[in-house]
């Protein structure tokens, strides 16, 4: 449909003319390299996985987009864009330019965005491996390329499904009627023509070649060659990894007390942790709250009935293993008697093989598969439920069934407490015994003050929406609510006629969309705190042309047209490029009549609820049904974010820390009284002001290394969650770190020394600390004598275009680090070279680039069904304006005019007592008393009025 060559020439021509004008207006020394960049045109997209971009640009491109440090960094494994102009704090900016887009800063930012788009396109092209449909993806069907397929027989409802007949039974299946009106409990019928997709208990997908999963099974010659016989479920030992590489060192062990704090939650307790200056504890629990919506390997908080050891058995020294001695166990503080229930596995018979079009034999699926026990959709299922059992825990308000039940409880008496707190689980509710006494919610596992906070908050928000909607209905009872019933799509439903059930379901849609918006443009822009990601994430939601209506409309229409094409390049590659212009959210939610040249002039909106192809028209799965990949779960193992102690404050004296409450003292049912006695607003303030833990080695919470789990009935009844993170990834076959990076199109490491940050800005103390960590990695993972004749991967070639071998570029027969064996979690925690303001590593980020976009692209309710017919007009406006009416933030934070953030609006509505404190807050996830300074400063300095806050006092 689009001729790639012509399009490249056109875009290249525009840039060339622009650059010429720009340079005439403002001559700069980097003209020759920029001209060379334009002359060479866009880098071709890799046709083969071994030719991938790797985030590395040509020297002239680097010179055009950044200062000298791009060249200095070109030999490192890390992506180049983080060294471009204006991608860091104020010191990375070159300054004003007459034509900003063409000046250095503009070239830096736009160059970085272009690099990220290349990565996304390549990730879509090379990293989709679905456990149900891979054979069709690779070989195509009916003459159509697999990457352009839109329906799959594996996504049909099976005959024993209660809705089998309703969707068409044995004939062509398509959801309709009540099944398409709102988000269904189990997530079926989000995609109208693939009813099963993303529903509860379907298989997790993968982002890496199936043959490279489960490396410890040695099923593939390459995995065998890569690791020799060095790795296994318990090798290297998970608890040794935890104690040597994950433990937080304490300067005052007695006042930390293994994360248990001091009696009475005394404020004189102290636990050291490495904090991140620009991200707060609210952000830590936010992401746990999100993961409970997206995925769960556990069924009702349980794994397999059988138990397995978790290590604390083997020492490794210089690559040799031997049993740990008792004194060594005492020094490490690990527990040989810990046991955990084995991971649940769906298929564990060998995967059938098939022959690809290239003649090679491949697995149809991973050697073992696992199920996602919640819906994969971003549907707030942790609140509303994901199957029949979880739904029984969700309590509707009998007095007003459009609402969720909230009750008066606890000692807090703030203005927001009138909205109440969640009721407790009833004795008749289905529950795991350890949940007894907790609040009644759909997903009750790993409950603490953080989960209690967010569940209470969003149930309040649900109820506030219902109240406001009813007020609107009182004002305009006969007006059209916008809502429609697919059974009679033409019939107007007036505000007064919206039933409690219809309103409940519309409120669920609104709350889920608000959560997705908060996550995309508020949480993520603070997690990745720089201008590139601010623009990138806002582009995902609103589009790069947010304020340029015409361009936004045109790119939106081009995207819709590309989505109708049968060419894989149009549907995937060009689709994502144009979607950046219009934004993913709302794609296909208008269907304009085609007028004018190429049908691009605006016509009437002819989107119709009566046409299922319109209802579903905005989704794109890129040829592979949507579910999260196993590797996505891995990069969300973010336990270091959690501090051991929470600094508890009162909103009437926000600068004072009154107590230090151990998180473990809020575990499970203990959260339930804590939330309502201290009060939701005080928890918001306390977690809003406190910094979360950096995602780095030796920064796991002590309490999670010693977590009581009485249901295990083991000798210790405890588990080291940090060690379990390692074990679970091995049980589920996640490739180890270096191959993980190669599979995702990132450059490999060649020794542990590559983990050391080589940038000149790094202080000698920090470098010395990193060198110590490298020594610890070497101690745990060891070294071996390498053999250059052994090829270890097919995912990439080396710089000379030759196969990568066991020596990773070192001389044959020398001792090399076992960098191939490093567990994925350990590797990304060890990455110290990160883009400015990144709370996560570039490896984790690359997994997000693909999957954070896909969960929007694939969801009808965020694309073509983001319409009043489903959300009501009141609901559509609420999502778009972050509440009933739009509000603008004061000033220009980081140079942007901004709406008051969506989460700040939720807090203001549900906890009005925080209004004064929130005056100073721009992004709810930035520590509330921090002075944000200028352009993406990450300094830890108090804002005016917070100078007395002890959090800013020097560390003792
Ligand atoms: C009080 C805080 C927390 C507690 C007590 C806790 C506890 C646990 C436990 C016991 C498991 C292991 C389940 C198993 O495989 O048997 C687990 C898994 C996990 N946790 Fe946490 N966690 C906490 C905070 C967090 C946070 C802040 C995140 C951030 C995203 C997080 C992300 C995960 C993930 C991704 C898994 C794997 C889930 C799966 O396999 O489906 N946790 N957590």
mmCIF file with all atom_site columns, C-alpha atoms and ligand atoms in Angstrom, residues 204 281 283-292 294-298 301-303 340-343 371-373 434 443 445-451 523 630 632-643 663-664 666-668 695 701 703-704 707-709 711-712 719-722 724-725 727-729 731-732, ligand 1:
data_model
loop_
_atom_site.group_PDB
_atom_site.id
_atom_site.type_symbol
_atom_site.label_atom_id
_atom_site.label_alt_id
_atom_site.label_comp_id
_atom_site.label_asym_id
_atom_site.label_entity_id
_atom_site.label_seq_id
_atom_site.pdbx_PDB_ins_code
_atom_site.Cartn_x
_atom_site.Cartn_y
_atom_site.Cartn_z
_atom_site.occupancy
_atom_site.B_iso_or_equiv
_atom_site.pdbx_formal_charge
_atom_site.auth_seq_id
_atom_site.auth_comp_id
_atom_site.auth_asym_id
_atom_site.auth_atom_id
_atom_site.pdbx_PDB_model_num
ATOM   1   C  CA  . UNK A 1 204 ? 1.463  -16.930 28.718 1.00 0.00 ? 204 UNK A CA  1
ATOM   2   C  CA  . UNK A 1 281 ? 6.864  4.540   47.577 1.00 0.00 ? 281 UNK A CA  1
ATOM   3   C  CA  . UNK A 1 283 ? 5.122  4.212   42.729 1.00 0.00 ? 283 UNK A CA  1
ATOM   4   C  CA  . UNK A 1 284 ? 6.443  0.951   44.209 1.00 0.00 ? 284 UNK A CA  1
ATOM   5   C  CA  . UNK A 1 285 ? 3.041  -0.264  45.307 1.00 0.00 ? 285 UNK A CA  1
ATOM   6   C  CA  . UNK A 1 286 ? 1.408  1.084   42.167 1.00 0.00 ? 286 UNK A CA  1
ATOM   7   C  CA  . UNK A 1 287 ? 3.340  -1.360  40.053 1.00 0.00 ? 287 UNK A CA  1
ATOM   8   C  CA  . UNK A 1 288 ? 2.527  -4.293  42.318 1.00 0.00 ? 288 UNK A CA  1
ATOM   9   C  CA  . UNK A 1 289 ? -1.134 -3.246  42.053 1.00 0.00 ? 289 UNK A CA  1
ATOM   10  C  CA  . UNK A 1 290 ? -0.748 -3.255  38.235 1.00 0.00 ? 290 UNK A CA  1
ATOM   11  C  CA  . UNK A 1 291 ? 0.885  -6.671  38.075 1.00 0.00 ? 291 UNK A CA  1
ATOM   12  C  CA  . UNK A 1 292 ? -2.044 -8.118  40.032 1.00 0.00 ? 292 UNK A CA  1
ATOM   13  C  CA  . UNK A 1 294 ? -2.046 -8.166  34.352 1.00 0.00 ? 294 UNK A CA  1
ATOM   14  C  CA  . UNK A 1 295 ? -0.771 -11.563 35.342 1.00 0.00 ? 295 UNK A CA  1
ATOM   15  C  CA  . UNK A 1 296 ? -0.596 -14.252 37.947 1.00 0.00 ? 296 UNK A CA  1
ATOM   16  C  CA  . UNK A 1 297 ? 1.063  -17.626 37.769 1.00 0.00 ? 297 UNK A CA  1
ATOM   17  C  CA  . UNK A 1 298 ? -0.616 -18.645 40.989 1.00 0.00 ? 298 UNK A CA  1
ATOM   18  C  CA  . UNK A 1 301 ? -2.449 -17.810 45.830 1.00 0.00 ? 301 UNK A CA  1
ATOM   19  C  CA  . UNK A 1 302 ? -1.240 -21.386 45.358 1.00 0.00 ? 302 UNK A CA  1
ATOM   20  C  CA  . UNK A 1 303 ? 1.219  -23.257 43.172 1.00 0.00 ? 303 UNK A CA  1
ATOM   21  C  CA  . UNK A 1 340 ? 8.346  -23.855 48.417 1.00 0.00 ? 340 UNK A CA  1
ATOM   22  C  CA  . UNK A 1 341 ? 5.553  -25.334 46.348 1.00 0.00 ? 341 UNK A CA  1
ATOM   23  C  CA  . UNK A 1 342 ? 6.675  -26.044 42.789 1.00 0.00 ? 342 UNK A CA  1
ATOM   24  C  CA  . UNK A 1 343 ? 5.554  -23.786 39.957 1.00 0.00 ? 343 UNK A CA  1
ATOM   25  C  CA  . UNK A 1 371 ? -1.056 -20.206 32.469 1.00 0.00 ? 371 UNK A CA  1
ATOM   26  C  CA  . UNK A 1 372 ? -1.972 -16.653 33.297 1.00 0.00 ? 372 UNK A CA  1
ATOM   27  C  CA  . UNK A 1 373 ? -4.671 -17.134 35.935 1.00 0.00 ? 373 UNK A CA  1
ATOM   28  C  CA  . UNK A 1 434 ? -3.943 -16.814 55.222 1.00 0.00 ? 434 UNK A CA  1
ATOM   29  C  CA  . UNK A 1 443 ? -7.058 -10.401 44.087 1.00 0.00 ? 443 UNK A CA  1
ATOM   30  C  CA  . UNK A 1 445 ? -2.640 -12.226 47.562 1.00 0.00 ? 445 UNK A CA  1
ATOM   31  C  CA  . UNK A 1 446 ? 0.540  -10.611 48.958 1.00 0.00 ? 446 UNK A CA  1
ATOM   32  C  CA  . UNK A 1 447 ? -1.622 -8.001  50.641 1.00 0.00 ? 447 UNK A CA  1
ATOM   33  C  CA  . UNK A 1 448 ? 0.036  -5.138  52.489 1.00 0.00 ? 448 UNK A CA  1
ATOM   34  C  CA  . UNK A 1 449 ? -0.621 -1.471  53.152 1.00 0.00 ? 449 UNK A CA  1
ATOM   35  C  CA  . UNK A 1 450 ? 0.256  -0.728  49.517 1.00 0.00 ? 450 UNK A CA  1
ATOM   36  C  CA  . UNK A 1 451 ? -2.399 -3.016  48.056 1.00 0.00 ? 451 UNK A CA  1
ATOM   37  C  CA  . UNK A 1 523 ? 3.847  6.543   36.392 1.00 0.00 ? 523 UNK A CA  1
ATOM   38  C  CA  . UNK A 1 630 ? 6.874  -15.026 30.490 1.00 0.00 ? 630 UNK A CA  1
ATOM   39  C  CA  . UNK A 1 632 ? 7.541  -9.691  30.950 1.00 0.00 ? 632 UNK A CA  1
ATOM   40  C  CA  . UNK A 1 633 ? 6.867  -11.183 34.390 1.00 0.00 ? 633 UNK A CA  1
ATOM   41  C  CA  . UNK A 1 634 ? 10.623 -11.488 34.922 1.00 0.00 ? 634 UNK A CA  1
ATOM   42  C  CA  . UNK A 1 635 ? 11.304 -7.813  34.393 1.00 0.00 ? 635 UNK A CA  1
ATOM   43  C  CA  . UNK A 1 636 ? 8.530  -6.940  36.876 1.00 0.00 ? 636 UNK A CA  1
ATOM   44  C  CA  . UNK A 1 637 ? 10.209 -8.760  39.723 1.00 0.00 ? 637 UNK A CA  1
ATOM   45  C  CA  . UNK A 1 638 ? 10.760 -5.396  41.359 1.00 0.00 ? 638 UNK A CA  1
ATOM   46  C  CA  . UNK A 1 639 ? 11.025 -6.312  45.018 1.00 0.00 ? 639 UNK A CA  1
ATOM   47  C  CA  . UNK A 1 640 ? 13.945 -3.894  45.730 1.00 0.00 ? 640 UNK A CA  1
ATOM   48  C  CA  . UNK A 1 641 ? 11.491 -1.009  45.272 1.00 0.00 ? 641 UNK A CA  1
ATOM   49  C  CA  . UNK A 1 642 ? 9.968  -1.722  48.676 1.00 0.00 ? 642 UNK A CA  1
ATOM   50  C  CA  . UNK A 1 643 ? 11.606 -0.157  51.765 1.00 0.00 ? 643 UNK A CA  1
ATOM   51  C  CA  . UNK A 1 663 ? 5.946  -3.047  55.969 1.00 0.00 ? 663 UNK A CA  1
ATOM   52  C  CA  . UNK A 1 664 ? 5.816  -6.550  57.443 1.00 0.00 ? 664 UNK A CA  1
ATOM   53  C  CA  . UNK A 1 666 ? 1.088  -4.304  57.537 1.00 0.00 ? 666 UNK A CA  1
ATOM   54  C  CA  . UNK A 1 667 ? 1.254  -7.757  55.908 1.00 0.00 ? 667 UNK A CA  1
ATOM   55  C  CA  . UNK A 1 668 ? -2.056 -9.458  55.103 1.00 0.00 ? 668 UNK A CA  1
ATOM   56  C  CA  . UNK A 1 695 ? 16.512 -1.304  41.410 1.00 0.00 ? 695 UNK A CA  1
ATOM   57  C  CA  . UNK A 1 701 ? 14.087 -5.626  51.588 1.00 0.00 ? 701 UNK A CA  1
ATOM   58  C  CA  . UNK A 1 703 ? 11.681 -8.633  55.450 1.00 0.00 ? 703 UNK A CA  1
ATOM   59  C  CA  . UNK A 1 704 ? 11.109 -10.240 52.038 1.00 0.00 ? 704 UNK A CA  1
ATOM   60  C  CA  . UNK A 1 707 ? 8.781  -13.745 54.748 1.00 0.00 ? 707 UNK A CA  1
ATOM   61  C  CA  . UNK A 1 708 ? 6.530  -15.926 56.926 1.00 0.00 ? 708 UNK A CA  1
ATOM   62  C  CA  . UNK A 1 709 ? 4.289  -18.241 54.882 1.00 0.00 ? 709 UNK A CA  1
ATOM   63  C  CA  . UNK A 1 711 ? 0.545  -22.399 54.788 1.00 0.00 ? 711 UNK A CA  1
ATOM   64  C  CA  . UNK A 1 712 ? 3.753  -24.124 53.626 1.00 0.00 ? 712 UNK A CA  1
ATOM   65  C  CA  . UNK A 1 719 ? 10.585 -18.058 52.310 1.00 0.00 ? 719 UNK A CA  1
ATOM   66  C  CA  . UNK A 1 720 ? 13.264 -15.858 50.830 1.00 0.00 ? 720 UNK A CA  1
ATOM   67  C  CA  . UNK A 1 721 ? 11.275 -14.082 48.100 1.00 0.00 ? 721 UNK A CA  1
ATOM   68  C  CA  . UNK A 1 722 ? 14.472 -12.777 46.486 1.00 0.00 ? 722 UNK A CA  1
ATOM   69  C  CA  . UNK A 1 724 ? 12.311 -17.419 44.867 1.00 0.00 ? 724 UNK A CA  1
ATOM   70  C  CA  . UNK A 1 725 ? 12.466 -14.801 42.109 1.00 0.00 ? 725 UNK A CA  1
ATOM   71  C  CA  . UNK A 1 727 ? 14.034 -20.108 41.161 1.00 0.00 ? 727 UNK A CA  1
ATOM   72  C  CA  . UNK A 1 728 ? 10.694 -19.248 39.541 1.00 0.00 ? 728 UNK A CA  1
ATOM   73  C  CA  . UNK A 1 729 ? 12.357 -17.810 36.433 1.00 0.00 ? 729 UNK A CA  1
ATOM   74  C  CA  . UNK A 1 731 ? 11.279 -23.166 36.548 1.00 0.00 ? 731 UNK A CA  1
ATOM   75  C  CA  . UNK A 1 732 ? 9.572  -21.189 33.784 1.00 0.00 ? 732 UNK A CA  1
HETATM 76  C  C1  . LIG B 2 .   ? 4.821  -6.215  50.572 1.00 0.00 ? 1   LIG B C1  1
HETATM 77  C  C2  . LIG B 2 .   ? 5.256  -6.346  49.368 1.00 0.00 ? 1   LIG B C2  1
HETATM 78  C  C3  . LIG B 2 .   ? 5.380  -7.651  48.606 1.00 0.00 ? 1   LIG B C3  1
HETATM 79  C  C4  . LIG B 2 .   ? 5.264  -8.932  49.010 1.00 0.00 ? 1   LIG B C4  1
HETATM 80  C  C5  . LIG B 2 .   ? 4.944  -9.439  50.405 1.00 0.00 ? 1   LIG B C5  1
HETATM 81  C  C6  . LIG B 2 .   ? 5.479  -9.778  47.864 1.00 0.00 ? 1   LIG B C6  1
HETATM 82  C  C7  . LIG B 2 .   ? 5.486  -11.172 47.882 1.00 0.00 ? 1   LIG B C7  1
HETATM 83  C  C8  . LIG B 2 .   ? 5.650  -11.982 46.800 1.00 0.00 ? 1   LIG B C8  1
HETATM 84  C  C9  . LIG B 2 .   ? 5.741  -13.422 46.827 1.00 0.00 ? 1   LIG B C9  1
HETATM 85  C  C10 . LIG B 2 .   ? 5.628  -14.274 48.076 1.00 0.00 ? 1   LIG B C10 1
HETATM 86  C  C11 . LIG B 2 .   ? 5.887  -13.858 45.556 1.00 0.00 ? 1   LIG B C11 1
HETATM 87  C  C12 . LIG B 2 .   ? 6.117  -15.287 45.095 1.00 0.00 ? 1   LIG B C12 1
HETATM 88  C  C13 . LIG B 2 .   ? 4.943  -16.039 44.575 1.00 0.00 ? 1   LIG B C13 1
HETATM 89  C  C14 . LIG B 2 .   ? 5.366  -17.404 44.073 1.00 0.00 ? 1   LIG B C14 1
HETATM 90  O  O1  . LIG B 2 .   ? 5.926  -17.507 42.989 1.00 0.00 ? 1   LIG B O1  1
HETATM 91  O  O2  . LIG B 2 .   ? 5.171  -18.378 44.803 1.00 0.00 ? 1   LIG B O2  1
HETATM 92  C  C15 . LIG B 2 .   ? 5.899  -12.688 44.718 1.00 0.00 ? 1   LIG B C15 1
HETATM 93  C  C16 . LIG B 2 .   ? 5.982  -12.731 43.348 1.00 0.00 ? 1   LIG B C16 1
HETATM 94  C  C17 . LIG B 2 .   ? 6.025  -11.608 42.574 1.00 0.00 ? 1   LIG B C17 1
HETATM 95  N  N1  . LIG B 2 .   ? 6.079  -10.297 42.995 1.00 0.00 ? 1   LIG B N1  1
HETATM 96  FE FE1 . LIG B 2 .   ? 5.957  -9.648  44.890 1.00 0.00 ? 1   LIG B FE1 1
HETATM 97  N  N2  . LIG B 2 .   ? 5.717  -8.992  46.788 1.00 0.00 ? 1   LIG B N2  1
HETATM 98  C  C18 . LIG B 2 .   ? 5.662  -7.686  47.204 1.00 0.00 ? 1   LIG B C18 1
HETATM 99  C  C19 . LIG B 2 .   ? 5.876  -6.579  46.434 1.00 0.00 ? 1   LIG B C19 1
HETATM 100 C  C20 . LIG B 2 .   ? 6.031  -6.593  45.084 1.00 0.00 ? 1   LIG B C20 1
HETATM 101 C  C21 . LIG B 2 .   ? 6.240  -5.430  44.280 1.00 0.00 ? 1   LIG B C21 1
HETATM 102 C  C22 . LIG B 2 .   ? 6.333  -3.991  44.746 1.00 0.00 ? 1   LIG B C22 1
HETATM 103 C  C23 . LIG B 2 .   ? 6.320  -5.866  43.009 1.00 0.00 ? 1   LIG B C23 1
HETATM 104 C  C24 . LIG B 2 .   ? 6.526  -4.950  41.842 1.00 0.00 ? 1   LIG B C24 1
HETATM 105 C  C25 . LIG B 2 .   ? 6.065  -5.167  40.661 1.00 0.00 ? 1   LIG B C25 1
HETATM 106 C  C26 . LIG B 2 .   ? 6.170  -7.313  43.001 1.00 0.00 ? 1   LIG B C26 1
HETATM 107 C  C27 . LIG B 2 .   ? 6.194  -8.130  41.882 1.00 0.00 ? 1   LIG B C27 1
HETATM 108 C  C28 . LIG B 2 .   ? 6.138  -9.504  41.900 1.00 0.00 ? 1   LIG B C28 1
HETATM 109 C  C29 . LIG B 2 .   ? 6.091  -10.328 40.707 1.00 0.00 ? 1   LIG B C29 1
HETATM 110 C  C30 . LIG B 2 .   ? 6.139  -9.835  39.269 1.00 0.00 ? 1   LIG B C30 1
HETATM 111 C  C31 . LIG B 2 .   ? 6.007  -11.654 41.130 1.00 0.00 ? 1   LIG B C31 1
HETATM 112 C  C32 . LIG B 2 .   ? 5.843  -12.875 40.238 1.00 0.00 ? 1   LIG B C32 1
HETATM 113 C  C33 . LIG B 2 .   ? 4.348  -13.152 40.083 1.00 0.00 ? 1   LIG B C33 1
HETATM 114 C  C34 . LIG B 2 .   ? 4.019  -14.351 39.248 1.00 0.00 ? 1   LIG B C34 1
HETATM 115 O  O3  . LIG B 2 .   ? 4.792  -15.291 39.229 1.00 0.00 ? 1   LIG B O3  1
HETATM 116 O  O4  . LIG B 2 .   ? 2.961  -14.367 38.594 1.00 0.00 ? 1   LIG B O4  1
HETATM 117 N  N3  . LIG B 2 .   ? 6.012  -7.706  44.286 1.00 0.00 ? 1   LIG B N3  1
HETATM 118 N  N4  . LIG B 2 .   ? 5.782  -11.564 45.499 1.00 0.00 ? 1   LIG B N4  1
#
